[in-house]
Coordinates of N, CA and C in Angstrom, one line a residue:
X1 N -79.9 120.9 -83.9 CA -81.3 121.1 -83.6 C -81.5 121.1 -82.1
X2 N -82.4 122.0 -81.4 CA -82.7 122.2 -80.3 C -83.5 121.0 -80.3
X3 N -83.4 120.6 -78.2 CA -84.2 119.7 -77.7 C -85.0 120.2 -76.5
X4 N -86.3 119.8 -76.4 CA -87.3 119.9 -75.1 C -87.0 118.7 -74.2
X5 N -87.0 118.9 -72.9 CA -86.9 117.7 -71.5 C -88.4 118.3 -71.5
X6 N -89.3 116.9 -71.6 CA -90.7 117.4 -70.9 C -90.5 116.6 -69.9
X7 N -91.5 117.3 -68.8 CA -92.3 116.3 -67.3 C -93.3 116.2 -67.9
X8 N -94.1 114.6 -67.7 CA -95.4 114.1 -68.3 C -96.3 115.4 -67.8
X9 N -97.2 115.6 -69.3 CA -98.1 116.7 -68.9 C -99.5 116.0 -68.0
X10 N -100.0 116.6 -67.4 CA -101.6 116.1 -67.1 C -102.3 117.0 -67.0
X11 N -102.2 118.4 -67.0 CA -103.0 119.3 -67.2 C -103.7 119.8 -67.8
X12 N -103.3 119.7 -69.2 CA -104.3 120.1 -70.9 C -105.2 119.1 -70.7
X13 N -105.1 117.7 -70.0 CA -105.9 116.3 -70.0 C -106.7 116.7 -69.2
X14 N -106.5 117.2 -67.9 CA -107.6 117.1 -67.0 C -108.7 117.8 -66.8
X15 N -108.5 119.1 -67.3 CA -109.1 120.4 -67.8 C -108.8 121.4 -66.5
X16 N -107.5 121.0 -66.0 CA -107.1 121.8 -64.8 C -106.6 123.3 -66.0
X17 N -106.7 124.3 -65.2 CA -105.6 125.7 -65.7 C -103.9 125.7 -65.1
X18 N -103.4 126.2 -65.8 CA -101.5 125.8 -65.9 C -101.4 127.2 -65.6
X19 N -100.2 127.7 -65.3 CA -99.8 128.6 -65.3 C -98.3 128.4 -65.3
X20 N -97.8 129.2 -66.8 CA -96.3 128.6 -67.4 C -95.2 129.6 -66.8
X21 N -94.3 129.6 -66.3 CA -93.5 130.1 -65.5 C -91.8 130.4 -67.5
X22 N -91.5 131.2 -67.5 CA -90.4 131.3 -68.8 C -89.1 131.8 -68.1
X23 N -88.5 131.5 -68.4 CA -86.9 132.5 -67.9 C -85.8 132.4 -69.1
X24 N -85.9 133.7 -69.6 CA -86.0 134.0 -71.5 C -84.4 133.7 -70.7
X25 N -83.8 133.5 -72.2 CA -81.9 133.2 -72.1 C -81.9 133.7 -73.5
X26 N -80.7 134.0 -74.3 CA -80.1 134.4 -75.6 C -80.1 133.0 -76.0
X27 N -79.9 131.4 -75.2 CA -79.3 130.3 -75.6 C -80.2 129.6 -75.4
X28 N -81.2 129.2 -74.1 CA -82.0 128.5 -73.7 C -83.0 129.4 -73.0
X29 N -84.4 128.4 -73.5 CA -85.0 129.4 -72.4 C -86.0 128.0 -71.1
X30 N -86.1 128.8 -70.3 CA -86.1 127.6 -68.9 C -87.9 127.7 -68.6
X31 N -88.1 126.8 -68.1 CA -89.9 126.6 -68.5 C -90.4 126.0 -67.1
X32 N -91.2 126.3 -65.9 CA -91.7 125.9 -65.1 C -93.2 125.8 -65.4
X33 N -94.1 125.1 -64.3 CA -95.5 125.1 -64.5 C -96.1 125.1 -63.4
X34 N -97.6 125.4 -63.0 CA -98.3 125.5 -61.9 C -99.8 125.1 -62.1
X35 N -100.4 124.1 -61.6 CA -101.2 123.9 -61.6 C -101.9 125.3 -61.2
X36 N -103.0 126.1 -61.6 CA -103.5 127.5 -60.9 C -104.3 127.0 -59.5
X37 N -104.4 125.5 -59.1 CA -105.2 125.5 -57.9 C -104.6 124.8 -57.2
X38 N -103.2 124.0 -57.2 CA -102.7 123.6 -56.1 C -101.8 124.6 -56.5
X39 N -100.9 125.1 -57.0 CA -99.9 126.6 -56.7 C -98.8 125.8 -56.2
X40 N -98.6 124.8 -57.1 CA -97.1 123.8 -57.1 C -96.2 123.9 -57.9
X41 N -95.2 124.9 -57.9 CA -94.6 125.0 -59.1 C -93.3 123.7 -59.0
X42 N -93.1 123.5 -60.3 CA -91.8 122.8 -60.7 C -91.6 123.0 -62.1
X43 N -89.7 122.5 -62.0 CA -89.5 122.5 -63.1 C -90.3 122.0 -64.2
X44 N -90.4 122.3 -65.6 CA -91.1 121.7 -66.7 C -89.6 121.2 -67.9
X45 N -89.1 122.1 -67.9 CA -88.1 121.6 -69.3 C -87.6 123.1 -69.8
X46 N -86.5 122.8 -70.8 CA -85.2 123.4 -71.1 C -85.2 123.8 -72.3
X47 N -86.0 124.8 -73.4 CA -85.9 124.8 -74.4 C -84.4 125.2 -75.0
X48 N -84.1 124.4 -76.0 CA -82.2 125.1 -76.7 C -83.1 125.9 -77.9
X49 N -82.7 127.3 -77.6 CA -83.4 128.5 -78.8 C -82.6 127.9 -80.1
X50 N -83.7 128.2 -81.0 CA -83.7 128.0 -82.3 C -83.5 129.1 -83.0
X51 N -84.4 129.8 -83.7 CA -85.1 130.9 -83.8 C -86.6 131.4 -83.7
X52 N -86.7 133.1 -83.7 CA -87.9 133.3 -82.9 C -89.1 132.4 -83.5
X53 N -89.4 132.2 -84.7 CA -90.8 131.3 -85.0 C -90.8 130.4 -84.6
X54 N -89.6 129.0 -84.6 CA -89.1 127.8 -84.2 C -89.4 128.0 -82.3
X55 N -89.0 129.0 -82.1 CA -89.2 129.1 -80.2 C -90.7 129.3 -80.3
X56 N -91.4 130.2 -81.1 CA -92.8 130.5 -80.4 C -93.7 128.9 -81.0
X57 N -93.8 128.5 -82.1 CA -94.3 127.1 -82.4 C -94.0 126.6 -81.3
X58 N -92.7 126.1 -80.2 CA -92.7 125.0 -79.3 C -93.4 125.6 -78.2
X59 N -93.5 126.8 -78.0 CA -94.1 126.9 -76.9 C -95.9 127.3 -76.6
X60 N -95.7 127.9 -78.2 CA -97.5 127.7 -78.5 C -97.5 125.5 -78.0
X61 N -97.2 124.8 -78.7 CA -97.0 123.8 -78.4 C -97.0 123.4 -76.6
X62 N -96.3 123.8 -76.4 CA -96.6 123.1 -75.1 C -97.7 123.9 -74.2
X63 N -97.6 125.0 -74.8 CA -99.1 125.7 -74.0 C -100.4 125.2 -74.1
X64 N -100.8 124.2 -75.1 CA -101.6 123.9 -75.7 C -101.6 122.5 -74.9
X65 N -100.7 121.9 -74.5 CA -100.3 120.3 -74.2 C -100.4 120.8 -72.7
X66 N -100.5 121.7 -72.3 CA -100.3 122.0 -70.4 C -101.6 122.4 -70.4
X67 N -102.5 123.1 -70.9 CA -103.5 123.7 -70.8 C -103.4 125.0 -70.1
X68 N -102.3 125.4 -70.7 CA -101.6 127.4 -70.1 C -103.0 127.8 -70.2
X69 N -103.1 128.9 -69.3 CA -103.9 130.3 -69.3 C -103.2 131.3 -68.9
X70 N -102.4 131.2 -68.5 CA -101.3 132.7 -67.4 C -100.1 132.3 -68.1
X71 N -98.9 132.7 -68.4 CA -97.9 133.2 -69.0 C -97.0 134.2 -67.6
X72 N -95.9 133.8 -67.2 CA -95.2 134.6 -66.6 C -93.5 134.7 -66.9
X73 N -93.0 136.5 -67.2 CA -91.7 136.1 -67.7 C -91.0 136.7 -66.7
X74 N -90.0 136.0 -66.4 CA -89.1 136.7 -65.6 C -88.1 138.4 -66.1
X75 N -88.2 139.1 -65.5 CA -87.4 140.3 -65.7 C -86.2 140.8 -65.2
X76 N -85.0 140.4 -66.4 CA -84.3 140.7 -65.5 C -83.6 142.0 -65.2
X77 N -83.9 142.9 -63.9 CA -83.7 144.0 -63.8 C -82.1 143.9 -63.0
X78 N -81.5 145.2 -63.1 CA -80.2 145.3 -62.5 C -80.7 145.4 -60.7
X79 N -79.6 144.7 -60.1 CA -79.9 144.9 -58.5 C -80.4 146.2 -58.0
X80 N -80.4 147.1 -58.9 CA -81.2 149.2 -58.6 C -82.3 148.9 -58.7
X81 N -82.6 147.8 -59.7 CA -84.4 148.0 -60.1 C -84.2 148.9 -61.5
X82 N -83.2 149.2 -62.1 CA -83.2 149.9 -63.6 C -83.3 148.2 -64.4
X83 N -83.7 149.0 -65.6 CA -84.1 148.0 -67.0 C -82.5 148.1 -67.7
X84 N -81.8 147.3 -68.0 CA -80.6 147.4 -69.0 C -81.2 146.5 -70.5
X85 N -80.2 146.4 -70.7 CA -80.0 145.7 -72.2 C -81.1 144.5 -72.6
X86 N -80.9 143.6 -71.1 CA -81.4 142.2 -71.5 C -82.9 142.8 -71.1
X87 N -83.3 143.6 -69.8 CA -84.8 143.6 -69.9 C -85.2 143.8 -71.1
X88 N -85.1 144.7 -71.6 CA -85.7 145.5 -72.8 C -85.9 144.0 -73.5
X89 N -84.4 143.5 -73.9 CA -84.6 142.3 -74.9 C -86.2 141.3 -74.2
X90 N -86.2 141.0 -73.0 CA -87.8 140.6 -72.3 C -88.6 140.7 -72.6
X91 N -88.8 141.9 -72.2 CA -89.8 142.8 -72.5 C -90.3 142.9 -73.9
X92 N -89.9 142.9 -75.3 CA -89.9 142.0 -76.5 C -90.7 141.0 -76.9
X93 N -89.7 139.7 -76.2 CA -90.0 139.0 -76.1 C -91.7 138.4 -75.3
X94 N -91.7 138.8 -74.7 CA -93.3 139.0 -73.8 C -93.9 139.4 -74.6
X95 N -93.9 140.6 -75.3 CA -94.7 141.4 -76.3 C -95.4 140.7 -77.3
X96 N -94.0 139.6 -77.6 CA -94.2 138.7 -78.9 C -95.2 137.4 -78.5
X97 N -95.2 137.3 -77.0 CA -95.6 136.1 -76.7 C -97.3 136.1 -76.5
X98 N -97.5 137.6 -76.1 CA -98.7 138.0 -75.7 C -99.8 138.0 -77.1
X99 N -98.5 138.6 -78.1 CA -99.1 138.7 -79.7 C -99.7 137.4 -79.9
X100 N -98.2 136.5 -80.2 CA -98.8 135.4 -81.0 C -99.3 133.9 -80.1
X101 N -99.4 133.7 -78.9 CA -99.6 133.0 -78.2 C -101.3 133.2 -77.9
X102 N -101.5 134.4 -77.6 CA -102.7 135.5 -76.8 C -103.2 135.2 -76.0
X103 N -102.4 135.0 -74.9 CA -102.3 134.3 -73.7 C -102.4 135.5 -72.7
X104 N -102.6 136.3 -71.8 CA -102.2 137.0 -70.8 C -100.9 137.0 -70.7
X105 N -99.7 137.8 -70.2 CA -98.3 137.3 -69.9 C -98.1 138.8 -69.1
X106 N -97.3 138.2 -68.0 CA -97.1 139.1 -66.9 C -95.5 139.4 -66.9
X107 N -95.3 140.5 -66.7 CA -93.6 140.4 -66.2 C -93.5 140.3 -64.9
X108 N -92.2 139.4 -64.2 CA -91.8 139.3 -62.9 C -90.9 140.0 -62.5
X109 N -90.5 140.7 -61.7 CA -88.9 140.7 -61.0 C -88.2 139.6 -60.7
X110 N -87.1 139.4 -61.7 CA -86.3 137.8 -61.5 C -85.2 138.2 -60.6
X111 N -84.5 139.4 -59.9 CA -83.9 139.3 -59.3 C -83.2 138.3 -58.6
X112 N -82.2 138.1 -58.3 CA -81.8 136.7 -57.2 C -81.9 135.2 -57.8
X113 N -82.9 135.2 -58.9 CA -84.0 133.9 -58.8 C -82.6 133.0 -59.7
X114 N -81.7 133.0 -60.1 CA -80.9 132.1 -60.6 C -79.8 131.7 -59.2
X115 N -79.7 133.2 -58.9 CA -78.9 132.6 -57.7 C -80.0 131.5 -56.6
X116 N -81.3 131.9 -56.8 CA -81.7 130.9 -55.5 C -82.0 129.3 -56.7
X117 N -81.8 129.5 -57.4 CA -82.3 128.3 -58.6 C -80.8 127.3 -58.3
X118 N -79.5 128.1 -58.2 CA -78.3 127.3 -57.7 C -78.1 126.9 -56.6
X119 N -78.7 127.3 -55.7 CA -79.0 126.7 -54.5 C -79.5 125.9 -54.5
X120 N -80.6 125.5 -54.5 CA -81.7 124.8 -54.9 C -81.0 123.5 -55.8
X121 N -80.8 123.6 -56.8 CA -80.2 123.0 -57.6 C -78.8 121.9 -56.8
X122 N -78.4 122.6 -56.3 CA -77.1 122.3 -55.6 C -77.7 121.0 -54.5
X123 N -78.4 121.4 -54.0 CA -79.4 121.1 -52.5 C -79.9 119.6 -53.4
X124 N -80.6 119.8 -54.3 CA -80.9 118.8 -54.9 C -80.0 117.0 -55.6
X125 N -79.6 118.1 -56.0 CA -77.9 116.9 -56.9 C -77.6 116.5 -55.4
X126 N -77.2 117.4 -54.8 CA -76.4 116.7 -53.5 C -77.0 115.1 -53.2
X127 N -77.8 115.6 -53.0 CA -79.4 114.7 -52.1 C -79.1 113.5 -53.1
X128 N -79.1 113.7 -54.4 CA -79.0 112.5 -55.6 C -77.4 111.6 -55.8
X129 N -77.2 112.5 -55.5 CA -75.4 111.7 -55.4 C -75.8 111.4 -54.2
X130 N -75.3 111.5 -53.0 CA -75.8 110.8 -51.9 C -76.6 109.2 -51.8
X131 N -77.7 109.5 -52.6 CA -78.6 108.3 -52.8 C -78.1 107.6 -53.5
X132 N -77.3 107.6 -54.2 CA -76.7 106.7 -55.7 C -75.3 106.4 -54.8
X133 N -74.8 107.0 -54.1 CA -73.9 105.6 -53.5 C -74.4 105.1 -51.8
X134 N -75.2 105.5 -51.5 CA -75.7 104.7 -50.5 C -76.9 103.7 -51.0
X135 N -77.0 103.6 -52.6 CA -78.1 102.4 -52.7 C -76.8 101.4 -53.8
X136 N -75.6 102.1 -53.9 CA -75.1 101.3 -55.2 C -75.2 99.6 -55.2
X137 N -75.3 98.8 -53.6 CA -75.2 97.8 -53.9 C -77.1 97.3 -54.9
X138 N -77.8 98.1 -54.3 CA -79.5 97.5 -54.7 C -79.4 98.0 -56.3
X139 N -81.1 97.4 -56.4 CA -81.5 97.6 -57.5 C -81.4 99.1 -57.8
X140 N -81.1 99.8 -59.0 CA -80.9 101.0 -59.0 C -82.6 101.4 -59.7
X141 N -83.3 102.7 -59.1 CA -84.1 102.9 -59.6 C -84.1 103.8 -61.3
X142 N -85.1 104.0 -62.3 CA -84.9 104.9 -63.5 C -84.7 105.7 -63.6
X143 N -83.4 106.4 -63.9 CA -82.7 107.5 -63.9 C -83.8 108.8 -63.8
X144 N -83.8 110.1 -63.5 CA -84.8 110.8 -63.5 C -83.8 111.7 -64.1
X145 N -85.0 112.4 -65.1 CA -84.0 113.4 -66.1 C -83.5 114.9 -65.2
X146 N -82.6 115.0 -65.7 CA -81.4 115.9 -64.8 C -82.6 117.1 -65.3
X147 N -82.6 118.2 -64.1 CA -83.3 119.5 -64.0 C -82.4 120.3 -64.6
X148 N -82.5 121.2 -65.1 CA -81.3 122.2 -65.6 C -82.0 123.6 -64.9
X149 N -80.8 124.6 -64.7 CA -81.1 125.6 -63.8 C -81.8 126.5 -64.2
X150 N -81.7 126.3 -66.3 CA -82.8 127.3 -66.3 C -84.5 127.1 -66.0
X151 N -84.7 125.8 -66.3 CA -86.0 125.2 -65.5 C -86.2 125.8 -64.1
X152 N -85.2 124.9 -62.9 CA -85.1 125.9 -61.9 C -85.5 127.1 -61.6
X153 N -85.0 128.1 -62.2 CA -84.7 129.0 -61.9 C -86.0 129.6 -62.4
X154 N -86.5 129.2 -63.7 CA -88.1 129.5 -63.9 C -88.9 129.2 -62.5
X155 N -88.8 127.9 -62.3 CA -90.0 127.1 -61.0 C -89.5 128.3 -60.2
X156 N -88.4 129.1 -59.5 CA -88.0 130.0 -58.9 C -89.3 131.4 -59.3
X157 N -89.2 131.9 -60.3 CA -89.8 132.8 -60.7 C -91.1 132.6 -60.1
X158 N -92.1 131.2 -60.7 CA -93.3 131.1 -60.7 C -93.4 131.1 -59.4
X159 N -92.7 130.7 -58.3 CA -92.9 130.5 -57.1 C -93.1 131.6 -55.8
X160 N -92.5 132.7 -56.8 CA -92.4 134.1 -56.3 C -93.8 134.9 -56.5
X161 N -94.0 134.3 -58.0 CA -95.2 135.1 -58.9 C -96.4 134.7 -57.8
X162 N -96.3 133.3 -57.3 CA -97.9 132.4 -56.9 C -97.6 133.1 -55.5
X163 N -96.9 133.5 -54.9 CA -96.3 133.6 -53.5 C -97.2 135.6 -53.7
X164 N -97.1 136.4 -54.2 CA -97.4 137.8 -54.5 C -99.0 137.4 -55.0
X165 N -99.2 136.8 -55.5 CA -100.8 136.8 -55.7 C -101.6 136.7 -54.5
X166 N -101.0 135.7 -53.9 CA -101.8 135.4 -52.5 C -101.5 136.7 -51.9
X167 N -100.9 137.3 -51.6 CA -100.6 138.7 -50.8 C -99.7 139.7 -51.6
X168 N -100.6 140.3 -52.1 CA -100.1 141.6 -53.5 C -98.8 142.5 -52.9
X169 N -97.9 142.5 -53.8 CA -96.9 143.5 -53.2 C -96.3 144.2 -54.5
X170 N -95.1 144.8 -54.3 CA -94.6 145.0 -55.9 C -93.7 143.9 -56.5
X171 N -93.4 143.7 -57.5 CA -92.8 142.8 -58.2 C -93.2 142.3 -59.4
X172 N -94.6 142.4 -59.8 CA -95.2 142.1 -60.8 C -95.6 143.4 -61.5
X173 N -94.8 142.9 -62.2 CA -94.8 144.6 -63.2 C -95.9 144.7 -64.1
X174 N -96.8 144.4 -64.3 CA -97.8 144.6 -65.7 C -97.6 143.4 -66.6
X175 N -98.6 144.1 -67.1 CA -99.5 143.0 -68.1 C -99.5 143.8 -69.3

């Protein structure tokens, strides 16, 4: 059975708007979030695909627990800018989200965005090993749950998405 890593929500609580960041996988799919008024994206969590009903229930679920209004999927286009195999499978997927969620849902250009998610990623752990043996003699603080790249690599997407809104360019492909 598939598992969700959540980050404590406070958005569906506060009556703030979310804006959910996806980055679809055959295996997992990677989940970021944005508050719509500070425009802070981060990781959210890691879903392990189930199947398609089992995936849209958790994420109707957590849309509902974030207080989503925007929906954004990553696209993954070939470095030309052509659509191959996996967009199409996206593009689908979106379709299905827009259906049964009825949320708004945008497509992105995910180009690069895993490579910059490994960076990132890399940059991060570093920083955490580092800290874990320069505190090994103290008290150690509560483990913080490991980010996985597809998360990343989502927060990547959203961050591109919130980054084009403020100053329109191409990259957001429709709605």
């Amino acid at each position: 059975m598939g598992s969700v890593k959540n980050v404590p929500s406070t958005a569906g609580k506060t009556g703030r708007i979310a804006i959910l960041a996806v980055d679809y996988g055959r295996v997992k799919i990677g989940l970021a979030i944005a508050d719509a008024e500070t425009q802070m994206p981060q990781p959210l969590s890691t879903l392990e695909r189930i199947n398609r009903n089992e995936d849209m229930r958790r994420l109707r679920e957590l849309v509902r627990e974030h207080g989503v209004r925007q929906i954004v999927v990553g696209l993954p286009l070939r470095l030309d800018g052509t659509r191959g195999e996996m967009a199409e499978e996206v593009e689908r997927f979106a379709q299905r989200l827009r259906k049964q969620i009825g949320l708004p849902v945008e497509l992105m250009d995910e180009r690069l965005t895993s490579w910059e998610a490994e960076r990132l990623l890399e940059e991060v752990q570093g920083r955490f090993i580092r800290d874990e043996k320069l505190g090994a003699g103290r008290k150690q603080k509560k483990a913080q749950p490991k980010m996985t790249l597809d998360a990343v690599a989502a927060a990547v997407i959203l961050k591109e998405y919130l980054e084009r809104q403020k100053s329109p360019a191409e990259g957001i492909l429709g709605n």
